């Protein structure tokens, strides 16, 4: 793997981190060997991975080595997305060849009765349960629950990863600059924000916008599943890498998930970039436009059907 390739992979990784609004780069939680593997940097023959890093391979401040013993705080997004909850994990994605659409689960009816949130009959019930929830530690660090908001009859659902700072302050999803851009994106396909439902996989903010941990996703995803079970959407728009990879249980990069109609418990799912990413990378505006046009066409076709 050439140095150019390694730089390109590092650039892609950094873009993903920025996409989620992270300002500070912390790469601990991975061994030097793991980071070098992700970057595709060649190891020196006969040199232990840690020594190779010291000897001239990419030098990355904050890389955690197991021998150092410090607690990991973050992980790379290129790691496999953890299964979002037991029922979903039981319904592994149908084997999809590289480049083919992914299908997770059978039908939305499978969710009924399958999770700790199944008894919640309405979106307000879900929001109330989220406000009381202590199933993971995030309730202790977040200021407000952010269960999601929108039209209780919505058939178009936008799903992001987790609340950020502004969302944590307000208790509302996708507010601030990225949220305003999402509102414009929706308007471009003739949806008002009030027409759709907007939420995240996680309902409380991870401290410092760090990556959600697998146990947090496992604990929290039943709320999202129940929201989807109540709404019975015609289309899900997954916003950003982590939401897409988590819902579809894949490590495929977002560039290879876009432009296809995947299935999440039978519901068509379209992937696009996170609005925060667009604010920093105008080159993604056109593909995002194409993605949301696709989502709108799928929605319209479902209405027609
Ligand atoms: S993030 Fe989800 S599982 Fe964790 S406390 Fe909040 S609602 Fe509960």
CSV table of N, CA, C and O and ligand atoms in Angstrom, one decimal, residues 116 129-140 142 145 201-205 215-223, ligand 1:
chain,number,residue,atom,x,y,z
A,116,UNK,N,-37.4,-4.2,24.7
A,116,UNK,CA,-37.9,-3.7,25.9
A,116,UNK,C,-38.8,-2.5,25.7
A,116,UNK,O,-39.5,-2.0,26.6
A,129,UNK,N,-40.5,7.4,27.9
A,129,UNK,CA,-39.6,6.3,28.4
A,129,UNK,C,-38.1,6.8,28.2
A,129,UNK,O,-37.3,6.5,29.1
A,130,UNK,N,-37.8,7.4,27.1
A,130,UNK,CA,-36.4,7.9,26.9
A,130,UNK,C,-36.1,8.9,28.0
A,130,UNK,O,-34.9,8.9,28.5
A,131,UNK,N,-37.0,9.8,28.4
A,131,UNK,CA,-36.7,10.8,29.4
A,131,UNK,C,-36.4,10.1,30.8
A,131,UNK,O,-35.7,10.7,31.6
A,132,UNK,N,-37.0,8.9,31.0
A,132,UNK,CA,-36.8,8.2,32.3
A,132,UNK,C,-35.6,7.2,32.2
A,132,UNK,O,-35.2,6.7,33.2
A,133,UNK,N,-35.1,7.0,31.0
A,133,UNK,CA,-34.2,5.8,30.8
A,133,UNK,C,-32.9,6.0,31.5
A,133,UNK,O,-32.3,7.0,31.5
A,134,UNK,N,-32.5,4.9,32.0
A,134,UNK,CA,-31.1,4.8,32.6
A,134,UNK,C,-30.4,3.5,32.2
A,134,UNK,O,-29.6,2.9,33.0
A,135,UNK,N,-30.7,3.1,31.0
A,135,UNK,CA,-30.2,1.8,30.5
A,135,UNK,C,-28.7,1.9,30.2
A,135,UNK,O,-28.1,0.9,30.0
A,136,UNK,N,-28.2,3.1,29.9
A,136,UNK,CA,-26.8,3.2,29.7
A,136,UNK,C,-26.4,4.5,30.4
A,136,UNK,O,-27.2,5.3,30.9
A,137,UNK,N,-25.1,4.7,30.4
A,137,UNK,CA,-24.5,5.8,31.2
A,137,UNK,C,-24.8,7.2,30.7
A,137,UNK,O,-24.6,8.2,31.3
A,138,UNK,N,-25.2,7.3,29.4
A,138,UNK,CA,-25.3,8.6,28.8
A,138,UNK,C,-26.4,9.5,29.4
A,138,UNK,O,-26.3,10.7,29.3
A,139,UNK,N,-27.3,8.9,30.1
A,139,UNK,CA,-28.3,9.7,30.8
A,139,UNK,C,-27.7,10.6,31.8
A,139,UNK,O,-28.2,11.6,32.2
A,140,UNK,N,-26.6,10.1,32.4
A,140,UNK,CA,-25.9,10.8,33.4
A,140,UNK,C,-25.0,12.0,33.0
A,140,UNK,O,-24.7,12.9,33.7
A,142,UNK,N,-25.6,13.6,29.7
A,142,UNK,CA,-26.3,14.4,28.8
A,142,UNK,C,-27.2,15.4,29.6
A,142,UNK,O,-27.6,15.1,30.8
A,145,UNK,N,-32.8,14.6,27.2
A,145,UNK,CA,-33.1,13.5,26.2
A,145,UNK,C,-33.5,14.1,24.9
A,145,UNK,O,-34.0,15.2,24.8
A,201,UNK,N,-30.1,7.3,16.2
A,201,UNK,CA,-30.0,6.0,16.8
A,201,UNK,C,-29.9,6.1,18.3
A,201,UNK,O,-30.6,5.4,19.1
A,202,UNK,N,-29.1,7.0,18.8
A,202,UNK,CA,-28.9,7.2,20.3
A,202,UNK,C,-29.8,8.4,20.7
A,202,UNK,O,-29.8,9.4,20.0
A,203,UNK,N,-30.4,8.3,21.9
A,203,UNK,CA,-31.3,9.4,22.3
A,203,UNK,C,-30.7,10.3,23.3
A,203,UNK,O,-31.3,11.3,23.7
A,204,UNK,N,-29.5,10.0,23.8
A,204,UNK,CA,-28.8,11.0,24.6
A,204,UNK,C,-27.4,11.2,24.0
A,204,UNK,O,-26.9,10.3,23.4
A,205,UNK,N,-26.9,12.4,24.3
A,205,UNK,CA,-25.6,12.8,23.6
A,205,UNK,C,-24.4,12.0,24.3
A,205,UNK,O,-24.2,12.1,25.5
A,215,UNK,N,-22.5,-1.1,23.6
A,215,UNK,CA,-23.5,-1.4,24.6
A,215,UNK,C,-24.6,-0.3,24.7
A,215,UNK,O,-25.7,-0.5,24.9
A,216,UNK,N,-24.2,0.9,24.3
A,216,UNK,CA,-25.1,2.0,24.2
A,216,UNK,C,-26.1,1.8,23.1
A,216,UNK,O,-27.3,2.1,23.2
A,217,UNK,N,-25.6,1.4,22.0
A,217,UNK,CA,-26.4,1.2,20.8
A,217,UNK,C,-27.4,0.0,21.1
A,217,UNK,O,-28.6,0.1,20.8
A,218,UNK,N,-26.9,-1.0,21.7
A,218,UNK,CA,-27.7,-2.2,22.0
A,218,UNK,C,-28.9,-1.8,23.0
A,218,UNK,O,-30.0,-2.1,22.8
A,219,UNK,N,-28.5,-0.9,24.0
A,219,UNK,CA,-29.5,-0.5,24.9
A,219,UNK,C,-30.5,0.4,24.3
A,219,UNK,O,-31.7,0.4,24.7
A,220,UNK,N,-30.1,1.3,23.4
A,220,UNK,CA,-30.9,2.4,23.0
A,220,UNK,C,-31.7,2.1,21.7
A,220,UNK,O,-32.8,2.6,21.5
A,221,UNK,N,-31.2,1.2,20.8
A,221,UNK,CA,-31.8,1.0,19.5
A,221,UNK,C,-33.3,0.5,19.6
A,221,UNK,O,-34.0,0.8,18.7
A,222,UNK,N,-33.7,-0.2,20.7
A,222,UNK,CA,-35.1,-0.6,20.7
A,222,UNK,C,-36.1,0.6,20.7
A,222,UNK,O,-37.2,0.5,20.1
A,223,UNK,N,-35.6,1.8,21.1
A,223,UNK,CA,-36.5,3.0,21.0
A,223,UNK,C,-36.6,3.4,19.6
A,223,UNK,O,-37.7,3.7,19.1
B,1,LIG,S1,-28.9,6.8,25.3
B,1,LIG,FE1,-30.7,5.5,25.1
B,1,LIG,S2,-30.3,3.7,26.4
B,1,LIG,FE2,-28.9,5.3,27.0
B,1,LIG,S3,-29.9,6.3,28.7
B,1,LIG,FE3,-30.4,7.5,26.9
B,1,LIG,S4,-32.3,6.6,26.1
B,1,LIG,FE4,-31.5,5.1,27.6
